[in-house]
Coordinates of C-alpha atoms in Angstrom, one line a residue:
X1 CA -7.0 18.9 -6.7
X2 CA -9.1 15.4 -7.2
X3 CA -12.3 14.7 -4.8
X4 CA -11.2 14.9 -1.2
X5 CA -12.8 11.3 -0.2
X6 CA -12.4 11.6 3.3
X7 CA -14.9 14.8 3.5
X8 CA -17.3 13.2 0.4
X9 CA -17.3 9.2 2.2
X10 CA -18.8 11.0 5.5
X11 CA -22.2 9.5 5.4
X12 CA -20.8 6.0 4.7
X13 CA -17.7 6.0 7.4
X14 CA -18.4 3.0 9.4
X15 CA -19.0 4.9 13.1
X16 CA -21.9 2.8 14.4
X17 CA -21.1 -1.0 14.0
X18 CA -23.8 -2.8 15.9
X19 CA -26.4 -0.5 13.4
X20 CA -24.2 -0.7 10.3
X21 CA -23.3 -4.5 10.0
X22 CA -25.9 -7.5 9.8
X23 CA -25.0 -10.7 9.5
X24 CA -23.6 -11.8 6.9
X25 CA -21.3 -9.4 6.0
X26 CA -18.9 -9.0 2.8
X27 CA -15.9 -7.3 3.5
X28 CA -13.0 -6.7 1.4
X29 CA -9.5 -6.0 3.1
X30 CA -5.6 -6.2 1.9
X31 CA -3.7 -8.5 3.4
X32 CA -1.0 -8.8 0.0
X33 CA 2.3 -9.1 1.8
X34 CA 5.9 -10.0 0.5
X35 CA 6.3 -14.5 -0.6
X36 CA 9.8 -15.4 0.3
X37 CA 10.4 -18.9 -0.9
X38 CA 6.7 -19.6 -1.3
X39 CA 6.3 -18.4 1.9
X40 CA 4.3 -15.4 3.3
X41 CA 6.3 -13.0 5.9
X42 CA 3.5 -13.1 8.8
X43 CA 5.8 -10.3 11.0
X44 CA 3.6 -7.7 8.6
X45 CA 2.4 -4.8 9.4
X46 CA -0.6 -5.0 7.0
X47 CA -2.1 -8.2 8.2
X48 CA -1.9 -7.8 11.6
X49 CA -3.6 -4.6 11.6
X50 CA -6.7 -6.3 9.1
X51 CA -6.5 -9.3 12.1
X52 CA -7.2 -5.9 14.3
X53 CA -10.0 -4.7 12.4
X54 CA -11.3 -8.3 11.5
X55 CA -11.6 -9.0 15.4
X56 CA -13.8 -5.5 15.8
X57 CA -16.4 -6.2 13.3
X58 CA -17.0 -9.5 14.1
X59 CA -18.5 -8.8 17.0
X60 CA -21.2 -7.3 15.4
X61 CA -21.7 -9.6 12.6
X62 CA -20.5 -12.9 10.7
X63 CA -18.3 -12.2 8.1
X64 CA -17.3 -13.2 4.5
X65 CA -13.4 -12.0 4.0
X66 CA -12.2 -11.5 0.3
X67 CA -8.6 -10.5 -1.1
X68 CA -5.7 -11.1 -3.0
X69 CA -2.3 -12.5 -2.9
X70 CA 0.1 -11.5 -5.7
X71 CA -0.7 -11.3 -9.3
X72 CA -1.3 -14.1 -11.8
X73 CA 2.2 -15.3 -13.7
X74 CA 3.9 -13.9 -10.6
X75 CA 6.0 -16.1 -7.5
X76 CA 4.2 -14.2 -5.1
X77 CA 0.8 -15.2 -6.8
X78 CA -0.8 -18.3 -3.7
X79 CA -3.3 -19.1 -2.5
X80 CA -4.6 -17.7 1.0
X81 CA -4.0 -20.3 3.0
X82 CA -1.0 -19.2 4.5
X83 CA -3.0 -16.0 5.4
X84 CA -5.5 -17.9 7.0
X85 CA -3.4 -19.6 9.0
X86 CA -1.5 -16.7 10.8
X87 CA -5.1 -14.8 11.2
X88 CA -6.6 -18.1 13.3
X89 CA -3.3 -17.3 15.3
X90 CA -3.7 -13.4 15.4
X91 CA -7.2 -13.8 16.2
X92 CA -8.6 -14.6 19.8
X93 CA -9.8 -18.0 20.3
X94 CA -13.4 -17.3 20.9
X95 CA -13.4 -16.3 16.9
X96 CA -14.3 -19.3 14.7
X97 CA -12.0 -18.5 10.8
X98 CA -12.3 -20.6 8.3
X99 CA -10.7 -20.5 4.8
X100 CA -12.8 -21.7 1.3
X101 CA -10.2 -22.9 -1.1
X102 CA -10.8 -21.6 -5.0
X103 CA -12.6 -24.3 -6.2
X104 CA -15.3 -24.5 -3.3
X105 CA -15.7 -20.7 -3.2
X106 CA -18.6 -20.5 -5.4
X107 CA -21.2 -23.0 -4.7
X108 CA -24.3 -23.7 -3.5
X109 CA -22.5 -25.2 -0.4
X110 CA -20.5 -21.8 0.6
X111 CA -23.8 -19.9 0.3
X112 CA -25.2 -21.9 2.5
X113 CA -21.9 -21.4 4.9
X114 CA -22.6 -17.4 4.6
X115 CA -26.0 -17.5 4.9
X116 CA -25.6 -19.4 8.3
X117 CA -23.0 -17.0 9.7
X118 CA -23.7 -15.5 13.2
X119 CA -21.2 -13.3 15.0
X120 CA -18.3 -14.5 15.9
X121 CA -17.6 -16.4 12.2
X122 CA -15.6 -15.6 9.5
X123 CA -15.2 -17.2 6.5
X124 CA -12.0 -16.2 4.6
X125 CA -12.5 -17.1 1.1
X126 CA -9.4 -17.5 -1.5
X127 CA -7.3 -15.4 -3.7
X128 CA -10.0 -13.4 -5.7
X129 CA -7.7 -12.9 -8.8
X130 CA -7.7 -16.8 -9.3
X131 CA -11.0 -15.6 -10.4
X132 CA -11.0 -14.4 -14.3
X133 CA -13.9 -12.5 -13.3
X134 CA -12.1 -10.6 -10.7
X135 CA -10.6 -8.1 -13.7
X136 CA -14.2 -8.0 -16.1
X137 CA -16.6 -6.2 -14.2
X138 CA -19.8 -5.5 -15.5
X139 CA -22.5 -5.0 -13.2
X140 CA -25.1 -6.2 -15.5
X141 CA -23.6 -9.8 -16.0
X142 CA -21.9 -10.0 -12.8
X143 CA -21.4 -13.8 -11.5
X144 CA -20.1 -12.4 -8.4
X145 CA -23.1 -9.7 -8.0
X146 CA -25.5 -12.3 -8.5
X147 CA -23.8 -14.9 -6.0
X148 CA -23.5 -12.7 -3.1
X149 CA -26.6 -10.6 -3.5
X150 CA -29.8 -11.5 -2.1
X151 CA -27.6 -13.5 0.9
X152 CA -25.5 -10.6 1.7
X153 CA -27.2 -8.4 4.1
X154 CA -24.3 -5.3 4.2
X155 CA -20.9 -4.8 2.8
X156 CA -17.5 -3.0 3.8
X157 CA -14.7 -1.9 1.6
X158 CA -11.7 -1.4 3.7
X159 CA -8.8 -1.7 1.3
X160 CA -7.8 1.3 0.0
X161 CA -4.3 0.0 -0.8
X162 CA -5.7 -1.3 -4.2
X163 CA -8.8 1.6 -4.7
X164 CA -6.9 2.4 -7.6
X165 CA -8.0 -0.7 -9.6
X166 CA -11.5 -1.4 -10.8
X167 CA -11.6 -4.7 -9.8
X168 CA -15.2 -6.5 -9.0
X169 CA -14.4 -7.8 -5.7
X170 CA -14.4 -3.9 -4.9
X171 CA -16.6 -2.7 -7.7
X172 CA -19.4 -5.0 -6.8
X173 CA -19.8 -4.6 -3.9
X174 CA -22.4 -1.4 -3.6
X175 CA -24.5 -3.7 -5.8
X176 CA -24.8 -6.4 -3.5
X177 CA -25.7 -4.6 -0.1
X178 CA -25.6 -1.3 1.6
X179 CA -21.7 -0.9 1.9
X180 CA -19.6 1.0 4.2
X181 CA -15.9 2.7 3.8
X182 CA -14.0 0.6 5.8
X183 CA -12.6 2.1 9.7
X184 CA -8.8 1.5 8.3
X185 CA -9.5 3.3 5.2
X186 CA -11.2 5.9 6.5
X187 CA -7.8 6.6 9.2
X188 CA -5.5 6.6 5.8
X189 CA -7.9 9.2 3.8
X190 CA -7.7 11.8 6.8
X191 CA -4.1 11.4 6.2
X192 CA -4.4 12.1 2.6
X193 CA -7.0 15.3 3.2
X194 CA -4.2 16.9 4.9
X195 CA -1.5 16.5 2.4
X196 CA -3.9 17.5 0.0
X197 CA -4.9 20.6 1.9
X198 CA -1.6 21.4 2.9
X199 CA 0.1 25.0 0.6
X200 CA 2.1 24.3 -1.8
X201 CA 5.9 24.1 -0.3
X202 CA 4.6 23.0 2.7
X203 CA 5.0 19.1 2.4
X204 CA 8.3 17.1 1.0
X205 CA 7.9 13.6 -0.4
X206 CA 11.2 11.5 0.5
X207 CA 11.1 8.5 -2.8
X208 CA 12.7 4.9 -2.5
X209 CA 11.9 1.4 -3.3
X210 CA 12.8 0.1 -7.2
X211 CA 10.8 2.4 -9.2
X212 CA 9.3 5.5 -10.2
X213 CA 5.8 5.7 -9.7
X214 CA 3.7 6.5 -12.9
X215 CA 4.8 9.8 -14.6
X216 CA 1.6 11.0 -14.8
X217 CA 1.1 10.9 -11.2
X218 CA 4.8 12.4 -10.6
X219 CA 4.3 15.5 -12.3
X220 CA 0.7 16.2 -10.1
X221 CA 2.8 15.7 -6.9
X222 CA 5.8 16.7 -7.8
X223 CA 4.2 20.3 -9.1
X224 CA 3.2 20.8 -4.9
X225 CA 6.0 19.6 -2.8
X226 CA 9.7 18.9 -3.3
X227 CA 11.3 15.6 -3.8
X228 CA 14.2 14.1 -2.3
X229 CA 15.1 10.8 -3.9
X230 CA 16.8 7.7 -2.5
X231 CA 16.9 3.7 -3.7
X232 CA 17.1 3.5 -7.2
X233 CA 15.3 6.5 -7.9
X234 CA 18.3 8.4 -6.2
X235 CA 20.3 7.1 -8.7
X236 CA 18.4 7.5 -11.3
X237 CA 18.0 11.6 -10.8
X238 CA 21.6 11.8 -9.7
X239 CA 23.1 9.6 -13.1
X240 CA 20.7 12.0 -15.2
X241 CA 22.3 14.7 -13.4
X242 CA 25.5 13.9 -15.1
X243 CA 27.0 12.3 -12.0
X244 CA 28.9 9.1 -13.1
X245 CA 28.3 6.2 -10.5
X246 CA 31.1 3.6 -11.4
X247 CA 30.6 1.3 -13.6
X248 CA 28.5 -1.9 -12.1
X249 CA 25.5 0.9 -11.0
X250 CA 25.9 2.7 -14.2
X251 CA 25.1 -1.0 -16.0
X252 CA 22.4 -2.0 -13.5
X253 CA 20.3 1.7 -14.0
X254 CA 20.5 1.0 -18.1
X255 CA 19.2 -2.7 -17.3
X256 CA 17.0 -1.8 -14.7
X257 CA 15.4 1.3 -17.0
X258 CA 14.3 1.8 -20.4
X259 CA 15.3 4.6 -22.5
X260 CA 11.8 6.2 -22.1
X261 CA 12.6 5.6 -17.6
X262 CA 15.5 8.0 -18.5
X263 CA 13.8 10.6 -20.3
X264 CA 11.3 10.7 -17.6
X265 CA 13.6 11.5 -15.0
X266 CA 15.6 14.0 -17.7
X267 CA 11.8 15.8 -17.8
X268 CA 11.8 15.9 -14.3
X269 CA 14.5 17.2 -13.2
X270 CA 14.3 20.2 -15.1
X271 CA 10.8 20.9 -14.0
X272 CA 10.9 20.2 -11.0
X273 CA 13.0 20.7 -6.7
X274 CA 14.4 16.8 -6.8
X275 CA 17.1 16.4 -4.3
X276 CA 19.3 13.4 -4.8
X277 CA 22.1 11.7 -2.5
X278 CA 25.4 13.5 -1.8
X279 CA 27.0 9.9 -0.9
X280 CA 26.5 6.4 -0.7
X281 CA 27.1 3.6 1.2
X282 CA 28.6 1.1 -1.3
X283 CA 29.8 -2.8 -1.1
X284 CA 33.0 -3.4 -2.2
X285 CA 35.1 -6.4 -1.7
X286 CA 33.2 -7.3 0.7
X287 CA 33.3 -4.6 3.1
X288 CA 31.1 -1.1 3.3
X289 CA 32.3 2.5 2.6
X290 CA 30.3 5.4 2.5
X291 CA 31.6 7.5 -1.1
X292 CA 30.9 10.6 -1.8
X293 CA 28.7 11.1 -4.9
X294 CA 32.2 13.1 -6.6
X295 CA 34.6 10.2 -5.9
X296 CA 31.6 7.3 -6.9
X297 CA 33.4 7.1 -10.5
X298 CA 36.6 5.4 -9.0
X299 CA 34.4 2.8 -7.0
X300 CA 33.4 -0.6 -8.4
X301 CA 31.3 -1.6 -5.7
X302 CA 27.7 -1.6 -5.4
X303 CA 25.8 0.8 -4.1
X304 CA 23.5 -0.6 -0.9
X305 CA 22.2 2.7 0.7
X306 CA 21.9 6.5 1.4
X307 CA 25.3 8.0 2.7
X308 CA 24.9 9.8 6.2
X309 CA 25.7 13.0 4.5
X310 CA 22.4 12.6 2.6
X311 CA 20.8 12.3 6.1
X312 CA 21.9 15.2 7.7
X313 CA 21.1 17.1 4.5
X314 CA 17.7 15.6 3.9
X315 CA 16.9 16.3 7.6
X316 CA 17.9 20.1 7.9
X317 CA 15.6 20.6 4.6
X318 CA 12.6 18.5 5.8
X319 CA 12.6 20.1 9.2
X320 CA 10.7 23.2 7.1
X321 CA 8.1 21.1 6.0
X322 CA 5.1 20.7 7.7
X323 CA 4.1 17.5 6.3
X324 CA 6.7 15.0 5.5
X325 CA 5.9 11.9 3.2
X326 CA 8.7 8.6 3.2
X327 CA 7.5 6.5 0.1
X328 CA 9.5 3.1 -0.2
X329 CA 12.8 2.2 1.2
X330 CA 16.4 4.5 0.5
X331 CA 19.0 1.5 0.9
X332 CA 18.7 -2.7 1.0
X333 CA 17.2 -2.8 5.0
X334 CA 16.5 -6.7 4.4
X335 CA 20.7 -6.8 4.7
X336 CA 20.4 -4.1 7.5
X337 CA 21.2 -1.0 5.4
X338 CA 19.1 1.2 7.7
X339 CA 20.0 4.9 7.0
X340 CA 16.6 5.2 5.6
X341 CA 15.5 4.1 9.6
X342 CA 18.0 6.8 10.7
X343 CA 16.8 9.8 8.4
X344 CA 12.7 8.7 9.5
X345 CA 13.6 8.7 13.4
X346 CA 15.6 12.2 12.5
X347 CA 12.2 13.7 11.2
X348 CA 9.7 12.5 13.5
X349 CA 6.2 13.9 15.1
X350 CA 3.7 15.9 13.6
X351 CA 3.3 15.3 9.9
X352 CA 5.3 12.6 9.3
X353 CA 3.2 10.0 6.8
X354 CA 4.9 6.7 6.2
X355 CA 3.7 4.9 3.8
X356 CA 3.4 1.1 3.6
X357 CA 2.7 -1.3 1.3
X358 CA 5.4 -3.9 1.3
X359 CA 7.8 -1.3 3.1
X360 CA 6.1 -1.5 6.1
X361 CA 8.3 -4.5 6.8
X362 CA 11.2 -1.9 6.9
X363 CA 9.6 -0.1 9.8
X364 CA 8.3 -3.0 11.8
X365 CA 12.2 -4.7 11.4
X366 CA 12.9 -2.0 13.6
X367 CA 10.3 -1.2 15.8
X368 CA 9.7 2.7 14.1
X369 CA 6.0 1.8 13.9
X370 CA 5.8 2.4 17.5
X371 CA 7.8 5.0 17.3
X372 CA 5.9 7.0 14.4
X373 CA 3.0 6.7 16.1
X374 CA 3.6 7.2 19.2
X375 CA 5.2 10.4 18.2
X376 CA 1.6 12.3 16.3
X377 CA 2.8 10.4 13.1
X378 CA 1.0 8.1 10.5
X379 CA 1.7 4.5 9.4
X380 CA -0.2 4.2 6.4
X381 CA -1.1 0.2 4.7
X382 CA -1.4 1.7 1.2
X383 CA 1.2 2.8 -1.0
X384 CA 0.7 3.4 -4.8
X385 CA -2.9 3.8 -3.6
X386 CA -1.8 6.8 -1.7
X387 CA 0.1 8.6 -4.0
X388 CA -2.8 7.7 -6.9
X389 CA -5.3 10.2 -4.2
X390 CA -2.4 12.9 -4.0
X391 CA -2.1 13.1 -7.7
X392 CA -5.6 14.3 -7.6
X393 CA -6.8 10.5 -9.9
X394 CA -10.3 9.0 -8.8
X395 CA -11.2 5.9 -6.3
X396 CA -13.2 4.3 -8.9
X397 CA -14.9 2.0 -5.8
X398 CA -15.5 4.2 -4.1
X399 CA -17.1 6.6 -6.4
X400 CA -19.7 4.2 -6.5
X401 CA -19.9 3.6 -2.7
X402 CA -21.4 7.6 -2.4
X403 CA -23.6 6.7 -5.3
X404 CA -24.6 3.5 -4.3
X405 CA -28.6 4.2 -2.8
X406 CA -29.2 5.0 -7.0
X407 CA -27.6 2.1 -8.0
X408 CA -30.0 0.0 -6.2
X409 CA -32.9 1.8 -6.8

């Protein structure tokens, strides 16, 4: 097992705001969410609940708001704009938001802004990877260490969805200021201690979404807790299984996978428990039929979701698990393929971890945030981030946060 973060970031949790922040403040939050047609999906889980925690620390302190949107070469990849305009309308009226567009971010004129920020203020400045400085840190010729520093009076780093990456808007920032682990992050890495602490057997991981995660982290996680798969990786583990699928999702897996996807998946399944979908729901000619995974070689539709025959079976196994893990979606829920919605409300209470990402669109489509919550479990913002801290891999950011009083000194 890796560093348990939420025991070793105790003496920088951010408890005691009115002590902790000064104005101004740098703090660094994930509000990446899903561009549809150049436009940002503002129902989101993930920035309404930053809007949440922006509205909390400003009343403490003025504050300078970094993050990203997308990555470079990608549709998704815009400036924050959009973002700032459905915070100033999440936000309560008596909080003054601004937005600093890329090209006046750093200049004398925004560090005057910042250094002139009372309580109250936020300044939301652009897309940090529009920055080529956002992916070469070095602390010792830092541009963005030596613009915020000196003006900068304390710092918070509350997105752990992207902890994984060594990026200098999250690198920097123990160099700049005393810096605190944000009061989101700090929710999420409880969370994590307990899968982390659970025995092995005790916790079951349900996979979705489009991909496998990184093989590396697979085999950690996979070696302490069952898997059972749905979305592509479903079919994946089932076609490696030697279960034929019909024709059109036999072609997409070859296009959607490399040779080496396949052989990853072969590995795994011999390893490792990985439970895959007894039936399907599947599109064909233009009307829905749930298929057993036997008679899936005579269909020429396509498949949309997780059969409920794979719900009833995932359930009864879960319901021995202790902790119970949903990671990405099990069918197409932007069409309204919701099985995955059916299995989660089946397994909910105590234990139950959702994790979000994009997918928390999923859950607040249909109202099971409320729901999970309400019922002792946990909607998590960070997704690859989270499974990164239960394969035991370090929080490079945050390493530095509980060493930071030595890199000031």
């Amino acid at each position: 097992m890796g560093v348990d973060y939420y025991k070793a970031t105790r003496d920088y949790w951010l408890v005691n705001l009115a002590s902790q922040l000064n104005s101004p403040t740098l703090v660094r939050i994930d509000i990446n969410i899903p561009v549809v047609g150049g436009r940002i999906m503002e129902d989101n889980m993930r920035i309404i609940a930053y809007a949440h925690v922006l509205e909390l620390l400003s009343e403490y302190a003025g504050l300078v708001v970094t993050a990203h949107q997308g990555r470079p070469g990608n549709k998704d990849f815009i400036s924050l704009k959009q973002h700032w305009i459905v915070l100033r309308r999440l936000l309560p009226t008596k909080i003054d938001i601004d937005f600093i567009p890329a090209d006046k971010v750093f200049t004398e004129e925004t560090r005057r802004r910042i250094r002139e920020l009372r309580a109250g203020e936020i300044l939301l400045l652009d897309n940090v990877r529009m920055f080529k400085s956002e992916y070469e840190f070095d602390p010792s010729t830092s541009s963005y260490i030596k613009f915020f520093k000196g003006v900068i009076k304390s710092c918070v780093n509350d997105a752990m969805p992207v902890w994984h990456r060594a990026h200098t808007s999250l690198m920097a920032l123990p160099y700049i200021a005393p810096t605190w682990v944000g009061v989101r992050s700090v929710y999420e890495l409880k969370a994590l201690s307990e899968v982390l602490h659970e025995p092995a057997g005790d916790c079951g991981i349900i996979m979705g979404g489009a991909k496998l995660a990184k093989t590396n982290y697979l085999v950690s996680i996979l070696s302490k807790m069952d898997a059972f798969t749905g979305g592509l990786p479903g079919q994946l583990i089932a076609r490696v299984k030697g279960y034929d699928l019909g024709p059109r999702n036999n072609r997409f897996l070859e296009e959607k996978f490399s040779p080496e996807i396949f052989d990853v998946a072969r590995m795994l399944v011999r390893k490792f428990k990985i439970y895959h979908p007894v039936d399907f729901v599947v599109l064909e000619n233009g009307e829905n039929r749930e298929v057993s995974i036997n008679e899936l070689s005579r269909s020429n539709g396509v498949i949309m979701d997780i059969g409920m025959e794979t719900v009833d079976l995932y359930a009864e196994k879960l319901q021995e698990k202790t902790i119970r893990i949903r990671a990405g979606p099990l069918g197409v829920y932007e069409r309204g393929y919701n099985h995955g919605i059916i299995l989660t409300k089946r397994i909910a209470g105590s234990g139950l971890i959702f994790l979000g990402g994009d997918t928390t669109a999923e859950i607040v489509k249909y109202g099971l945030d409320r729901i999970i919550t309400s019922t002792g479990g946990t909607v998590c913002l960070s997704g690859g981030a989270f499974l990164h801290g239960m394969a035991g891999s370090p929080y490079p950011s945050v390493d530095l946060i509980i060493k930071q009083k030595e890199l000031r000194s």
